[in-house]
């Protein structure tokens, strides 16, 4: 593998420095599809609540790359057991794993016929700058990187490093999102984790002496879900974006011409797969410009939803116990003459801190390697995690509606 003329280091608040010494990694970082991620927020709706959470998918992608790079260099079995080609492939998979994301992450994905993983694979395999950089190094490289991202690489360890239970993706986003939201719950001891990871029978595991850092990591996930990822105001913002896109789709179906000014959304409104060029041009800057044009659209519902999203005039919410209670809220919204297709929605969130999956999905469990060489699934090795797994599923059911109706809904 060709090396850069001198090692490159990029300052990073989570990892101190990101180290790059392979030319192909450096070239991918500088490719236009990668630079586009500077214009996509890492957290779809959470920067509406946590005002400093403005970090981009670009910085997260660099962080995932750095954790993978450290794993292949610092975990002895990986350093000695992987080929140079495999090492560079898995580092690139870490770097490129989010490259197909659209604006506002999940809200946007909800209206798209393709998932961000499918778009990621398209960007790696089709005619793009990234693809040309990878293919110029080795004709097999684009496919090998895509295989890791789709969890289908023949060397399963590589898949687990990017998207298992102890993967570099999750480790970076927990630490990064905790840092930029200013919540301390997401912290755990990454140094200790990397130091205690071992490979046993083609699976990543953690030495018994590292179990406390794994327990911390599980708790970090649990707290971050409820405090950040499932924050009701973030869900309100994302739910409103979904309704706004739905309104656009409903208008587009009847009269595409009525949305001629927001061409950036057309492939998605037409329910077809966007090509890599269309996807490239749809970043959050383009999407927000589109929304600002829609503020003055002749369709009153569309203009109102665009205004609400841009001005952060978020829907209020009520926690409900069951369907019947939700129905009563929906009825109130209808009585107030709002179109209930766009002005009210229900959202049911649930989250387990950690759940051991089926035995045959071994890559999706966390394994603890005992001093005697035996391997146990985490909830069997940790009293804390065992107790968490016995807890019943934590659930949260909410109904969202315009703030102006808050008093009448509470009656
Ligand atoms: Ca990610």
XYZ file of C-alpha atoms and ligand atoms in Angstrom:
412
model
C 0.000 0.000 0.000
C 1.302 3.391 -0.970
C 2.054 5.599 2.051
C 1.556 9.361 2.278
C 4.759 11.389 1.970
C 4.543 12.081 5.708
C 2.041 10.816 8.304
C -1.017 13.092 8.471
C -2.633 13.964 11.777
C -6.009 15.650 12.219
C -6.952 17.084 15.591
C -10.101 15.616 17.083
C -11.786 16.367 20.433
C -12.639 12.691 21.057
C -9.489 10.894 19.958
C -6.890 13.622 20.318
C -5.572 12.931 16.852
C -6.738 10.977 13.812
C -3.711 9.351 12.179
C -3.512 8.738 8.443
C -0.559 7.176 6.669
C -2.101 5.272 3.710
C -2.471 7.365 0.577
C -5.775 5.688 -0.334
C -7.318 6.705 3.022
C -6.097 10.276 2.585
C -7.476 10.411 -0.965
C -10.867 9.095 0.185
C -11.035 11.727 2.941
C -10.485 14.375 0.286
C -12.960 12.923 -2.227
C -16.039 15.024 -2.872
C -18.514 12.387 -1.654
C -16.686 12.307 1.677
C -16.484 16.110 1.912
C -20.253 16.209 1.357
C -20.646 14.660 4.826
C -19.446 17.945 6.326
C -22.845 19.245 5.225
C -24.876 16.532 6.976
C -25.439 16.630 10.734
C -24.539 13.508 12.669
C -27.698 13.813 14.777
C -30.826 14.210 12.647
C -32.997 16.151 15.075
C -31.006 16.424 18.265
C -29.214 19.634 17.401
C -32.642 21.234 17.746
C -32.497 20.391 21.465
C -28.801 20.249 22.280
C -27.672 23.466 20.688
C -23.995 22.494 20.485
C -24.648 19.151 18.766
C -23.719 20.604 15.390
C -21.118 17.932 14.625
C -21.191 16.369 11.183
C -21.147 12.865 9.771
C -17.715 13.776 8.428
C -16.151 14.032 11.890
C -17.937 10.880 13.078
C -16.672 8.971 10.024
C -13.100 10.036 10.764
C -13.600 8.888 14.363
C -14.840 5.442 13.305
C -11.860 5.128 10.980
C -9.517 6.031 13.854
C -10.988 3.408 16.205
C -10.698 0.729 13.498
C -7.139 1.851 12.774
C -6.268 1.505 16.437
C -7.917 -1.912 16.657
C -5.898 -3.330 13.744
C -2.685 -1.861 15.158
C -3.143 -2.418 18.889
C -5.022 -5.708 19.196
C -2.330 -8.319 18.783
C -4.462 -10.985 17.075
C -5.578 -8.447 14.478
C -2.148 -6.936 13.978
C -0.625 -10.368 13.371
C -3.636 -12.150 11.897
C -4.966 -9.752 9.241
C -3.285 -9.153 5.900
C -2.266 -5.595 4.922
C -5.088 -5.641 2.375
C -7.647 -6.632 5.035
C -6.416 -3.936 7.415
C -6.765 -1.169 4.844
C -10.132 -2.565 3.698
C -11.647 -2.491 7.173
C -10.239 0.991 7.917
C -11.812 2.236 4.687
C -15.115 0.545 5.572
C -15.074 2.457 8.881
C -14.361 5.707 7.066
C -17.002 5.205 4.374
C -19.795 3.419 6.267
C -22.097 6.487 6.412
C -21.355 7.974 3.008
C -24.856 7.314 1.652
C -26.674 9.321 4.315
C -29.144 11.964 3.191
C -30.160 15.098 5.063
C -31.872 14.812 8.486
C -30.919 11.107 8.659
C -33.937 9.068 9.695
C -36.695 11.493 8.821
C -35.393 11.516 5.291
C -34.863 7.786 5.160
C -38.502 7.317 6.099
C -39.602 8.799 2.750
C -36.865 7.286 0.615
C -37.264 3.980 -1.257
C -33.608 3.141 -0.492
C -31.879 2.862 2.850
C -28.687 4.816 3.509
C -26.793 1.495 3.428
C -27.987 0.854 -0.130
C -26.878 4.332 -1.168
C -23.541 3.810 0.575
C -22.941 0.663 -1.472
C -23.955 2.471 -4.683
C -21.439 5.242 -4.032
C -18.670 2.707 -3.436
C -19.461 0.506 -6.440
C -20.719 2.962 -9.056
C -18.843 5.619 -11.003
C -17.901 8.131 -8.283
C -14.668 9.735 -7.120
C -14.555 7.362 -4.158
C -14.974 4.359 -6.433
C -12.199 5.474 -8.767
C -9.806 6.041 -5.855
C -10.489 2.568 -4.443
C -10.412 0.756 -7.797
C -7.120 2.423 -8.778
C -5.444 0.771 -5.765
C -6.864 -2.693 -6.404
C -9.784 -3.773 -8.580
C -11.106 -5.919 -5.685
C -11.060 -3.107 -3.134
C -14.459 -1.441 -3.783
C -16.336 -4.737 -3.454
C -14.361 -5.775 -0.369
C -15.188 -2.468 1.378
C -18.865 -2.756 0.382
C -18.957 -6.340 1.717
C -17.926 -5.200 5.189
C -20.539 -2.435 5.170
C -23.276 -4.951 4.253
C -21.958 -7.393 6.874
C -21.134 -10.007 4.248
C -17.343 -10.090 4.119
C -16.018 -13.682 4.301
C -13.754 -12.712 7.216
C -16.452 -12.141 9.835
C -14.141 -10.321 12.240
C -14.021 -7.408 9.795
C -17.835 -7.203 9.728
C -17.974 -7.224 13.540
C -15.446 -4.400 13.816
C -17.649 -2.026 11.821
C -21.142 -3.189 12.820
C -21.306 -5.706 15.646
C -22.148 -5.106 19.305
C -18.647 -3.853 20.079
C -18.167 -1.958 16.855
C -16.169 1.149 16.080
C -19.282 2.917 14.749
C -21.162 2.761 18.035
C -18.088 3.445 20.147
C -17.396 6.645 18.247
C -20.931 7.957 18.074
C -21.623 7.395 21.782
C -18.503 9.300 22.804
C -18.905 11.981 20.150
C -22.622 12.565 20.680
C -22.118 12.687 24.463
C -19.352 15.255 24.031
C -21.233 17.527 21.646
C -24.576 17.314 23.452
C -22.817 17.975 26.747
C -24.303 14.882 28.424
C -21.822 12.968 30.511
C -23.733 9.647 30.489
C -22.327 8.554 27.135
C -18.811 8.272 28.414
C -16.961 5.015 28.832
C -13.330 3.984 28.874
C -12.399 3.498 25.209
C -8.706 3.022 26.033
C -9.493 0.154 28.371
C -11.932 -1.403 25.885
C -9.380 -1.477 23.074
C -6.730 -2.781 25.441
C -8.888 -5.719 26.561
C -10.446 -6.797 23.241
C -9.336 -10.246 22.070
C -10.265 -12.565 19.215
C -11.597 -16.000 20.061
C -12.889 -18.396 17.361
C -13.515 -15.640 14.820
C -15.345 -13.366 17.181
C -14.438 -10.223 19.085
C -14.543 -10.626 22.857
C -13.392 -8.707 25.907
C -11.131 -10.089 28.609
C -12.717 -10.589 32.026
C -10.544 -7.768 33.384
C -12.204 -5.351 30.941
C -15.760 -6.186 31.989
C -16.242 -2.930 33.910
C -15.574 -0.843 30.835
C -18.103 -2.990 28.921
C -20.714 -2.486 31.665
C -20.088 1.251 31.424
C -20.484 1.081 27.662
C -23.863 -0.705 27.990
C -25.037 1.897 30.503
C -23.797 4.676 28.205
C -25.936 3.266 25.397
C -28.956 3.015 27.655
C -28.709 6.586 28.931
C -27.885 8.090 25.554
C -30.969 6.465 24.020
C -33.352 8.034 26.485
C -31.542 11.315 27.024
C -30.535 12.030 23.445
C -31.607 9.683 20.648
C -35.205 9.274 21.810
C -35.572 12.788 23.210
C -39.226 13.775 22.686
C -38.389 17.143 21.137
C -36.022 15.493 18.643
C -38.783 13.013 17.802
C -41.151 15.943 17.362
C -38.770 17.616 14.890
C -38.174 14.408 12.935
C -41.865 13.527 12.916
C -42.718 16.992 11.574
C -40.125 16.623 8.821
C -41.708 13.309 7.853
C -45.151 14.962 7.627
C -43.699 17.789 5.586
C -42.139 15.323 3.139
C -45.404 13.394 3.077
C -47.283 16.583 2.164
C -44.767 17.237 -0.632
C -45.280 13.699 -1.937
C -49.059 14.047 -1.882
C -48.864 17.310 -3.836
C -46.261 15.942 -6.256
C -48.425 12.938 -7.100
C -51.291 15.180 -8.222
C -49.260 17.948 -9.845
C -45.464 17.623 -10.098
C -45.299 21.121 -11.571
C -46.464 22.627 -8.283
C -43.099 21.606 -6.785
C -40.931 22.599 -9.759
C -38.863 24.953 -7.586
C -37.623 22.175 -5.285
C -35.992 19.923 -7.879
C -33.528 18.606 -5.289
C -36.346 16.524 -3.761
C -37.823 15.135 -7.000
C -36.279 11.625 -7.086
C -37.552 11.080 -3.543
C -40.978 12.559 -4.243
C -41.277 10.309 -7.301
C -40.500 7.262 -5.120
C -37.583 6.164 -7.229
C -33.982 5.381 -6.354
C -31.867 8.535 -6.646
C -28.729 8.126 -8.733
C -25.375 8.860 -7.103
C -25.184 12.319 -8.674
C -28.628 13.347 -7.412
C -27.763 12.040 -3.972
C -24.482 13.950 -4.024
C -26.316 17.226 -4.554
C -28.872 16.610 -1.826
C -27.101 17.663 1.353
C -28.665 19.556 4.268
C -27.729 22.918 2.747
C -29.781 22.053 -0.361
C -32.627 20.588 1.690
C -32.847 23.649 3.947
C -32.820 25.937 0.924
C -35.688 23.863 -0.463
C -37.613 24.285 2.784
C -37.035 28.029 2.803
C -38.547 28.210 -0.700
C -41.541 26.208 0.507
C -42.254 28.736 3.255
C -44.044 30.845 0.681
C -45.660 27.974 -1.238
C -49.307 28.437 -2.222
C -50.264 25.224 -0.430
C -51.023 26.467 3.084
C -50.258 23.197 4.876
C -46.908 22.792 3.151
C -45.923 26.420 3.777
C -46.952 26.155 7.415
C -45.017 22.917 8.025
C -41.903 24.379 6.354
C -42.157 27.465 8.535
C -42.598 25.381 11.688
C -39.554 23.236 10.900
C -37.333 26.207 10.046
C -38.442 28.312 13.009
C -38.377 25.342 15.375
C -42.039 25.801 16.177
C -42.194 22.193 17.323
C -45.328 20.178 18.034
C -46.138 19.696 21.705
C -46.604 16.172 23.039
C -48.594 14.221 25.538
C -47.541 10.893 27.039
C -50.390 8.420 26.664
C -50.966 4.983 28.158
C -52.897 3.333 25.357
C -54.501 3.624 21.915
C -57.778 4.918 23.282
C -56.100 7.873 24.946
C -54.177 8.597 21.735
C -57.448 8.488 19.777
C -58.956 11.131 22.049
C -56.066 13.488 21.289
C -56.395 12.868 17.552
C -60.106 13.660 17.816
C -59.336 17.007 19.486
C -56.924 17.897 16.679
C -59.608 17.114 14.093
C -62.208 19.161 15.974
C -59.831 22.115 15.854
C -59.931 21.755 12.032
C -56.343 20.689 11.527
C -55.721 18.067 8.819
C -54.914 15.050 10.975
C -52.766 13.448 8.255
C -50.115 16.108 8.850
C -50.874 17.716 12.197
C -50.903 14.819 14.598
C -48.798 11.703 14.960
C -48.140 8.964 17.460
C -44.736 7.664 18.344
C -43.964 4.573 20.332
C -40.348 4.212 21.474
C -38.903 1.239 23.295
C -35.382 0.291 24.099
C -33.530 -2.513 25.797
C -30.096 -1.614 27.148
C -28.698 -4.849 25.773
C -30.364 -8.025 24.659
C -28.533 -11.226 23.882
C -29.782 -12.381 20.514
C -30.238 -15.902 19.211
C -27.332 -18.209 19.652
C -26.712 -18.455 15.916
C -26.090 -14.721 15.584
C -22.853 -14.839 17.482
C -21.470 -11.630 16.036
C -24.316 -9.760 17.711
C -23.526 -10.753 21.253
C -20.859 -9.390 23.524
C -18.538 -12.147 24.668
C -16.387 -12.173 27.782
C -13.207 -14.208 27.759
C -12.456 -15.662 31.194
C -8.982 -16.189 32.596
C -9.404 -19.941 32.128
C -10.104 -19.439 28.411
C -13.865 -20.028 28.590
C -16.128 -17.584 26.783
C -19.443 -16.418 28.214
C -22.101 -14.149 26.819
C -22.039 -10.779 28.642
C -25.271 -11.147 30.639
C -23.950 -14.449 31.993
C -20.673 -12.848 33.060
C -21.925 -9.554 34.495
C -24.399 -9.192 37.371
C -25.239 -5.631 36.319
C -26.056 -6.565 32.724
C -27.894 -9.665 33.920
C -30.136 -7.457 36.065
C -30.711 -5.034 33.172
C -31.742 -7.874 30.849
C -34.365 -9.043 33.341
C -35.903 -5.568 33.483
C -39.002 -5.273 31.436
C -38.790 -3.370 28.177
C -38.844 0.379 28.787
C -41.523 1.963 26.644
C -42.715 5.443 25.884
C -45.826 6.297 23.887
C -46.452 9.898 22.906
C -48.828 11.871 20.706
C -47.599 15.056 19.012
C -49.809 17.974 17.903
C -49.596 21.770 17.392
C -48.691 23.678 20.540
C -51.766 25.893 20.215
C -53.900 22.859 21.138
C -52.016 22.008 24.303
C -54.660 23.389 26.668
C -57.615 21.765 24.990
C -55.793 18.424 24.758
C -54.931 18.497 28.460
C -58.573 19.057 29.453
Ca -22.349 5.707 11.844
